[in-house]
XYZ file of C-alpha atoms in Angstrom:
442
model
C 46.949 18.783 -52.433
C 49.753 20.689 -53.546
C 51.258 20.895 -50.106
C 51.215 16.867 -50.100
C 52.946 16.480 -53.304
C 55.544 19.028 -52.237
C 56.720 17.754 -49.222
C 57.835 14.412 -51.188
C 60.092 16.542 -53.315
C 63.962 16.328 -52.569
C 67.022 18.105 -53.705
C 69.443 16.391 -55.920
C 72.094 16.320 -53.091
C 69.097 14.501 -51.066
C 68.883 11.818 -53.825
C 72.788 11.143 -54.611
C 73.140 10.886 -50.959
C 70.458 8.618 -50.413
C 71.597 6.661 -53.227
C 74.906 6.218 -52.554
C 74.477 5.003 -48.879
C 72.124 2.467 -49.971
C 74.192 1.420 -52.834
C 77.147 1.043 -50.357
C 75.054 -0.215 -47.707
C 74.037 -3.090 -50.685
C 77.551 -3.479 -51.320
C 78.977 -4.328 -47.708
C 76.496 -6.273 -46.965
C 76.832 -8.447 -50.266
C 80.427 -8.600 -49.157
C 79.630 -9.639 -45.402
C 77.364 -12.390 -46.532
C 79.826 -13.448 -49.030
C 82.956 -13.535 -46.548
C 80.427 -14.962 -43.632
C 79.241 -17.881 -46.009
C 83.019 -18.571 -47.163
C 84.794 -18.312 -43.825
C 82.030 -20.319 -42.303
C 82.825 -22.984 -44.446
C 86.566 -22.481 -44.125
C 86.206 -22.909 -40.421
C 83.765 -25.845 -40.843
C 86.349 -27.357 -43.037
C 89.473 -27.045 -40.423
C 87.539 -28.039 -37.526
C 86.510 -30.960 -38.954
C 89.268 -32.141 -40.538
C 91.068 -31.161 -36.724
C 88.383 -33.357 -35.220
C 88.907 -35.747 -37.719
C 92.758 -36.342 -37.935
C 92.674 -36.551 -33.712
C 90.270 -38.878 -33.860
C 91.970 -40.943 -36.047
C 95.389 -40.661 -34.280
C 93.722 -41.957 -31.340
C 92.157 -44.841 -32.720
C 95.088 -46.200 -34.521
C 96.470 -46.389 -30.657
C 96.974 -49.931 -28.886
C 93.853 -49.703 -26.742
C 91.305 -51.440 -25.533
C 88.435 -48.392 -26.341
C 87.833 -45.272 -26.418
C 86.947 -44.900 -22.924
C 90.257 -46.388 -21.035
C 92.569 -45.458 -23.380
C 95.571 -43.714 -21.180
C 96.917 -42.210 -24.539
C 93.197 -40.801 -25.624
C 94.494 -37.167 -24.101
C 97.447 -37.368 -26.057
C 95.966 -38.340 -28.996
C 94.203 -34.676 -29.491
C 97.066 -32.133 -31.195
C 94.940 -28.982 -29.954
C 95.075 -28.904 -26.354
C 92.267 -26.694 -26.510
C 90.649 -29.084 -28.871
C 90.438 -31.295 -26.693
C 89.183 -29.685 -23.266
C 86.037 -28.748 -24.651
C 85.876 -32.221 -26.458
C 82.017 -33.838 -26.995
C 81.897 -37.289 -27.511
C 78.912 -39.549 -27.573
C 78.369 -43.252 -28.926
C 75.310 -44.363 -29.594
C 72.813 -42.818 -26.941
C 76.073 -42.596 -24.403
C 77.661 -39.443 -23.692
C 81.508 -40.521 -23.092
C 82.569 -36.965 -23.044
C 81.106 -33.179 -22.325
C 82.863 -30.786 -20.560
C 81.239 -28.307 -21.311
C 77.543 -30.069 -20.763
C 76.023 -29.649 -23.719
C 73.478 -32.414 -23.425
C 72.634 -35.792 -25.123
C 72.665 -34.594 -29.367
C 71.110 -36.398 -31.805
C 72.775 -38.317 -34.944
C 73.340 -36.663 -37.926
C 76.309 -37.859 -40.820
C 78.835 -35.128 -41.307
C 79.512 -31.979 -40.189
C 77.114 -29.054 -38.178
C 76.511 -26.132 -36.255
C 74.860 -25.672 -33.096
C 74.583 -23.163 -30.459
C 74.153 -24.213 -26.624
C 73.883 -21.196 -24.274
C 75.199 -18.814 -26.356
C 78.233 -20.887 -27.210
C 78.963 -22.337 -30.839
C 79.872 -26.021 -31.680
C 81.249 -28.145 -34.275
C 78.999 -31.553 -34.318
C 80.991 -33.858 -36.681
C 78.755 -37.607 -36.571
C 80.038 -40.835 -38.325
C 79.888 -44.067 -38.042
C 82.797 -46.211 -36.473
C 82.875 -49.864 -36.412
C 79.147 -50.055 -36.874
C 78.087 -47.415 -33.549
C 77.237 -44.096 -34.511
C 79.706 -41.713 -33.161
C 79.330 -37.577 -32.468
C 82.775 -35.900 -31.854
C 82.275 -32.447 -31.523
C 84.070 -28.851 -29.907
C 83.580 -25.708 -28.926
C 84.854 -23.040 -32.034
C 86.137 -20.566 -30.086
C 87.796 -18.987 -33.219
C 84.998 -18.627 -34.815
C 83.242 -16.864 -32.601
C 86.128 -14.344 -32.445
C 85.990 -14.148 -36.045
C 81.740 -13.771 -36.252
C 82.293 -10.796 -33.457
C 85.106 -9.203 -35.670
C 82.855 -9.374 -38.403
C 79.818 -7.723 -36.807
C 82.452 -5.006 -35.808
C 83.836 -4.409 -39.248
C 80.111 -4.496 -40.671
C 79.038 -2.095 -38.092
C 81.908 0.392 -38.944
C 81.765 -0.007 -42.722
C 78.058 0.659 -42.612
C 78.975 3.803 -40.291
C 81.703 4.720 -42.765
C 79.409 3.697 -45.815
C 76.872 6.426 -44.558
C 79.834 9.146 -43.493
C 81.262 9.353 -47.024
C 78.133 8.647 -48.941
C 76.957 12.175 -47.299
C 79.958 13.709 -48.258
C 79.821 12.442 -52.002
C 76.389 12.946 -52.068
C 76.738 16.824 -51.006
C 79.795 17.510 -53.273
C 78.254 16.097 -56.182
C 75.111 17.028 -55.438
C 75.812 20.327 -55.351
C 78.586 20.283 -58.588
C 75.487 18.630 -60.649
C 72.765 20.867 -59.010
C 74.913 23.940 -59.761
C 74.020 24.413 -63.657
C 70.752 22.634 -63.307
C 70.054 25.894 -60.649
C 71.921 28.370 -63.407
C 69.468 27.185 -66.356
C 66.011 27.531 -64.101
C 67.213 30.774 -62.980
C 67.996 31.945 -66.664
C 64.968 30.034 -67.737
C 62.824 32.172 -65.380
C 64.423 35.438 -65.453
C 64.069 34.617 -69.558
C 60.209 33.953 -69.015
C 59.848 37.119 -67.001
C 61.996 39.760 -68.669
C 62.851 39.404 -71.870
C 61.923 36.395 -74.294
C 65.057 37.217 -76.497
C 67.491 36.253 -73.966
C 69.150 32.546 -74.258
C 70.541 29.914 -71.245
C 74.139 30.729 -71.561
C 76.812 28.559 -69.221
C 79.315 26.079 -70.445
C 79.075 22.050 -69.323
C 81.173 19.203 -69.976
C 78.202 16.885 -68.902
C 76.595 16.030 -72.171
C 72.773 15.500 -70.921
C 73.255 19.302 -69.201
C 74.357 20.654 -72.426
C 71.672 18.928 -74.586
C 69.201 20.218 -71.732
C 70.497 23.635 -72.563
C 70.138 23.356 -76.406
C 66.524 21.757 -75.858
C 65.160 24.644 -74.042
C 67.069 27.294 -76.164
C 65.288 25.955 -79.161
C 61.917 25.329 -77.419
C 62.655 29.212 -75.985
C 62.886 30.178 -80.183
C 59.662 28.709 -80.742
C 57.641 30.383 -77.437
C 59.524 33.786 -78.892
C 58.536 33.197 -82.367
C 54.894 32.282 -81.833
C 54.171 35.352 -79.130
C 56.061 37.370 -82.278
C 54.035 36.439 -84.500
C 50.947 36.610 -82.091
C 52.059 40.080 -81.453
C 52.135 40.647 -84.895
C 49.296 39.936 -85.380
C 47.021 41.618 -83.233
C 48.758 44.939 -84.144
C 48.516 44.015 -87.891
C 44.900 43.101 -87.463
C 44.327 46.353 -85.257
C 46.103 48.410 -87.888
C 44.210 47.301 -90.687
C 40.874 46.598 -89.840
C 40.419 50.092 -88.689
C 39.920 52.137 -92.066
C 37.309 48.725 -93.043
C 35.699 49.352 -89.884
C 35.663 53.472 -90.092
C 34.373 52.881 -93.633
C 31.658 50.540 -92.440
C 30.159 52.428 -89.742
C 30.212 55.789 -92.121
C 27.997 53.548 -94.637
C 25.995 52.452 -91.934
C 25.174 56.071 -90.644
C 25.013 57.026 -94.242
C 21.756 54.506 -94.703
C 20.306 55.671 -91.278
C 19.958 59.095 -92.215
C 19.295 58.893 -96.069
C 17.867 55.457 -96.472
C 14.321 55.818 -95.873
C 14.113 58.971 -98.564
C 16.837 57.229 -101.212
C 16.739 53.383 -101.718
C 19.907 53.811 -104.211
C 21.834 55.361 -101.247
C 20.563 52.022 -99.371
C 21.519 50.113 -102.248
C 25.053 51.077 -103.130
C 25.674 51.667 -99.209
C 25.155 48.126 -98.472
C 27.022 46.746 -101.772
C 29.638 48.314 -100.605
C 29.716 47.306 -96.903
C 29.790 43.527 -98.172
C 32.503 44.190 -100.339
C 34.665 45.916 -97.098
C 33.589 42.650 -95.225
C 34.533 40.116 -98.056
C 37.482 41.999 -98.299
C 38.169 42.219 -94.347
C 36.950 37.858 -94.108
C 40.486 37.498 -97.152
C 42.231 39.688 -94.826
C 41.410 37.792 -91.433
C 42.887 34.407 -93.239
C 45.275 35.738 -94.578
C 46.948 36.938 -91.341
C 45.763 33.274 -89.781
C 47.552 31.455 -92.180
C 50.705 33.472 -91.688
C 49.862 33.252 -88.232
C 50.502 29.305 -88.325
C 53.870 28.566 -86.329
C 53.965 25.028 -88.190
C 52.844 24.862 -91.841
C 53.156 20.897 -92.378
C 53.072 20.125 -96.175
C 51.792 16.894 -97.759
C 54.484 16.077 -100.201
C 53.124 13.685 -103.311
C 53.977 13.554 -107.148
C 52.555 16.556 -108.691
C 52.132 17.543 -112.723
C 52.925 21.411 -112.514
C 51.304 21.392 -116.245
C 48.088 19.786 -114.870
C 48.513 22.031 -111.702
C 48.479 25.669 -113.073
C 45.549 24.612 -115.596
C 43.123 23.970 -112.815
C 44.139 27.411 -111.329
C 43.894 29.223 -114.700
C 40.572 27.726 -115.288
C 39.179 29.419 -111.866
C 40.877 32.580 -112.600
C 38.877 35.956 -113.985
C 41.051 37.632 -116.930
C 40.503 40.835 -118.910
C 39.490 40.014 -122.917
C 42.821 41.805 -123.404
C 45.288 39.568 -120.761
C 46.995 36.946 -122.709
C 48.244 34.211 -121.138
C 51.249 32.337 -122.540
C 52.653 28.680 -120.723
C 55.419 27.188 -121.986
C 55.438 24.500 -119.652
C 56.546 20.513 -119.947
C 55.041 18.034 -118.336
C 56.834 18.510 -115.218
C 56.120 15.953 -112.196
C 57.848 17.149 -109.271
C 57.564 16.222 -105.327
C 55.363 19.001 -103.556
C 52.311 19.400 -101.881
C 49.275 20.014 -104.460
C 46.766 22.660 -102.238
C 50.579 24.460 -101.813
C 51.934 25.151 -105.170
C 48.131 25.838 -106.763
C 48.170 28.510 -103.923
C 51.868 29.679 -105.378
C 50.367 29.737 -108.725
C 47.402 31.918 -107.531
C 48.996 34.396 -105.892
C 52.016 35.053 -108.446
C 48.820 35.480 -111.338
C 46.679 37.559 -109.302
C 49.884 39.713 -108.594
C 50.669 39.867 -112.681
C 46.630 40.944 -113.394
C 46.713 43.357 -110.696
C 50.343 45.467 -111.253
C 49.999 45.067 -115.142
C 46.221 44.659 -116.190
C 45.093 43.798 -119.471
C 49.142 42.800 -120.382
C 50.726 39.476 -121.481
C 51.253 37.439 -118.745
C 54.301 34.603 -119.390
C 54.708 31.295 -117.533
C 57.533 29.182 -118.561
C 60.401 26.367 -117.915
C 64.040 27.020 -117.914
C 65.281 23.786 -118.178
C 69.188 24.755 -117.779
C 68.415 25.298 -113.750
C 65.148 23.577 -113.604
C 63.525 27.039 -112.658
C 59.415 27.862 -113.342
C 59.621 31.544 -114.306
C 56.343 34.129 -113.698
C 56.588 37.095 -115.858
C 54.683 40.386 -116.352
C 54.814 43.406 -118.222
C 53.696 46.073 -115.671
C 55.723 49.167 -113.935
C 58.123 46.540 -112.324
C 59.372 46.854 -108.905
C 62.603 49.252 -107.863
C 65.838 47.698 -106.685
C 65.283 49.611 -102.989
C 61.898 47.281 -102.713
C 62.626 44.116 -104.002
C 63.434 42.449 -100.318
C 60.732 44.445 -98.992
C 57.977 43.403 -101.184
C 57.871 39.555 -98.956
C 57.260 41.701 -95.633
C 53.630 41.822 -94.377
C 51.342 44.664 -95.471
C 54.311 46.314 -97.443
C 53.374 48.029 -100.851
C 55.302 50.014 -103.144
C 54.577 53.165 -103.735
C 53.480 55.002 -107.331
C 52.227 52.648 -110.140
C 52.060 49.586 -108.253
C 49.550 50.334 -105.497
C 46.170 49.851 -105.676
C 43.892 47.744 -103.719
C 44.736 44.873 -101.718
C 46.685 44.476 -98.061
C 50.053 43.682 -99.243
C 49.614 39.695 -97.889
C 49.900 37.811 -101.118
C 53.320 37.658 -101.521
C 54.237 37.305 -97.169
C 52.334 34.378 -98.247
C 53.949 33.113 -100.988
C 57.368 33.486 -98.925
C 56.105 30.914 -96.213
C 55.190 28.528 -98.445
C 58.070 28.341 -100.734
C 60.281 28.230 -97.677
C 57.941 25.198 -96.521
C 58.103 23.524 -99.054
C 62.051 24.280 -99.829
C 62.077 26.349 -102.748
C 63.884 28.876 -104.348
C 62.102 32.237 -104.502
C 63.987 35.368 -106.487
C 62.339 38.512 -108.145
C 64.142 40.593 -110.771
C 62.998 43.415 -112.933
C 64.600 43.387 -116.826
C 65.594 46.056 -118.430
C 62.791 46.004 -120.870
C 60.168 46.496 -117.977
C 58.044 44.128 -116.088
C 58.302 41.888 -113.170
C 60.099 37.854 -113.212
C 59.121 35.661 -110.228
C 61.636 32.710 -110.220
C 60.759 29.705 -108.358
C 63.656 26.771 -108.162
C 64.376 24.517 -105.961
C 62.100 21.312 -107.461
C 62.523 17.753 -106.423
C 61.793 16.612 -109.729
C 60.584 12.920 -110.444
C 60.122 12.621 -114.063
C 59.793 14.977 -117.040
C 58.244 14.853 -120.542
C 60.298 18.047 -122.108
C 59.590 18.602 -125.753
């Protein structure tokens, strides 16, 4: 099948060429009819009015007919005219010359050909007898051959330079349509992080370029992050998995003696897994190349109230929101999922602490703030990286995802993300950015 489909495949220079001679080959012959038709009827035209204006000297003549009239000869201006003359009356042929035959009566003028000659046929009616006058158009056969000549050489001509066109521009067109599928393939095959570089004034090359550059960003991006994730998933999974089989050895040997070893063995092997199930989504959601929000009018009061209320705190953690009733354009699952990982952060790096959310209205920022260890200048771009933790007071458990995640979805949904670290200690989150609708600040 593939060998059927290929052979009806054609280079470019194939195609223009193709197209132009049948374009031109359209064209003369649009022109051939055209001059044929008019030139026809040009000749038609003189002939007859030739055939016309003799016959009328003639019969203004003292005579006694047609027939004996001893002027009738000189009557005709064309001497040629008039030795191929045809005239018939009625049913009566009074002259033929050239034997053409008995014709039959039509009004006005006509072409016919009799063995391989053409002739004018002009009928009227003359003093109540119907009357053909007719001659051989010698001219217009001349002219007819002519034309078959020219029309043979244009079409010759047509083809001749529609080749030549055909290859030039074939080729000049072909040329960086050849340069991007090389680059394109070489791209595929070597090195994803090269880009289709050449320079072309035609406007549909150049967007052709641009298209596959970006659609070459987006293959690169998603076999990065692919990458990324297998070794991030291969990487982390293995002290889990170490951890799990030691457990599972650990119940072989001592279970049947100890049913507390069996116990706490296997509480802890579901916690690894839970832990390793948040881990798996959490790469999978970073893992998505396009994150497509659902933008509606959101309350962030109403908002961070049903995340608090699913939230576990310590008796000690006090919570304090000093939040208007903010209604801002964003996508609801989004910004809950915002909410949940910049408070699970705060309990986590400063347990048992004050934990502040409130409104700056000056720049229309939400501000997150804790009072833990804080984070040190060198780490504060570092902290949005996958599995990245600092060191010293703020490690502990977790994978270092929450706030990779956080990243992606304020840059989804077009926010502002910043962290800072007062001097009096702690950790600020500020998120700006909002396409507010309407507030209720009091």
């Amino acid at each position: 099948m593939s060998s059927n489909k290929s052979s009806f495949i054609f280079s470019l220079s194939t195609v223009l060429t193709l197209s132009f001679i049948v374009l031109l080959v359209l064209v003369i012959a649009f022109i051939s009819i055209f001059v044929y038709r008019v030139s026809t009827a040009v000749f038609i035209n003189n002939y007859s009015k030739e055939l016309l204006n003799s016959y009328r000297a003639f019969s203004n003549m003292p005579q006694r007919g047609i027939m004996g009239s001893p002027g009738f000869m000189g009557g005709w201006r064309n001497q040629q005219l008039y030795e191929s003359l045809f005239i018939q009356i009625e049913d009566t042929i009074v002259k033929d010359n050239d034997e053409i035959g008995l014709q039959e009566f039509a009004k006005g003028p006509r072409i016919t050909n009799e063995d391989g000659r053409t002739y004018l046929l002009y009928g009227l009616i003359e003093n109540g007898e119907k009357l053909i006058i007719g001659t051989h158009m010698l001219e217009y056969e001349v002219f007819l051959s002519a034309l078959k000549k020219t029309l043979t050489m244009g079409i010759l001509l047509a083809i001749f330079l529609s080749m030549a066109f055909g290859i030039i521009m074939g080729r000049r067109l072909a040329k960086p349509l050849k340069e991007i599928s090389y680059a394109l393939q070489d791209t595929i095959l070597t090195d994803l992080s090269k880009r289709i570089e050449m320079n072309s004034r035609v406007k549909e090359i150049y967007d052709l370029k641009e298209a596959l550059n970006r659609a070459l960003n987006k293959i690169e991006g998603a076999y990065r992050r692919q990458e990324q994730f297998s070794s991030d998933v291969a990487h982390e999974i293995r002290s889990p998995l170490t951890s799990i089989v030691g457990f599972s050895r650990l119940i072989s040997r001592w279970g049947i003696k100890d049913p507390d070893i069996v116990s706490e063995a296997a509480k802890n092997i579901t916690e690894i897994a839970e832990s390793m199930i948040t881990l798996t989504e959490s790469l999978l959601f970073l893992a998505k190349p396009d994150l497509k929000p659902e933008f509606s009018a959101v309350n962030l009061k109403k908002a961070l109230d049903e995340v608090l209320s699913l939230l576990s705190f310590s008796e000690n953690t006090e919570i304090k929101v000093r939040l208007p009733g903010i209604i801002v354009m964003t996508d609801e699952k989004l910004i809950q999922l915002v909410f949940k990982i910049l408070l699970e952060n705060s309990i986590k790096h400063a347990p048992g602490k004050p934990i502040e959310i409130l409104w700056e209205n000056e720049t229309s920022t939400l501000i997150f703030k804790d009072y833990g260890p804080g984070i040190p200048e060198k780490d504060k771009e570092k902290i949005f990286q996958r599995f990245y933790k600092v060191d010293s007071s703020r490690t502990g458990s977790g994978y270092g995802l929450g706030l990779s995640i956080l990243k992606k979805i304020t840059d989804v949904l077009g926010l502002t993300l910043r962290v800072d670290t007062p001097e009096t200690g702690g950790t600020m989150f500020f998120l700006g950015g909002w396409n507010e609708v309407h507030s209720m600040r009091g």
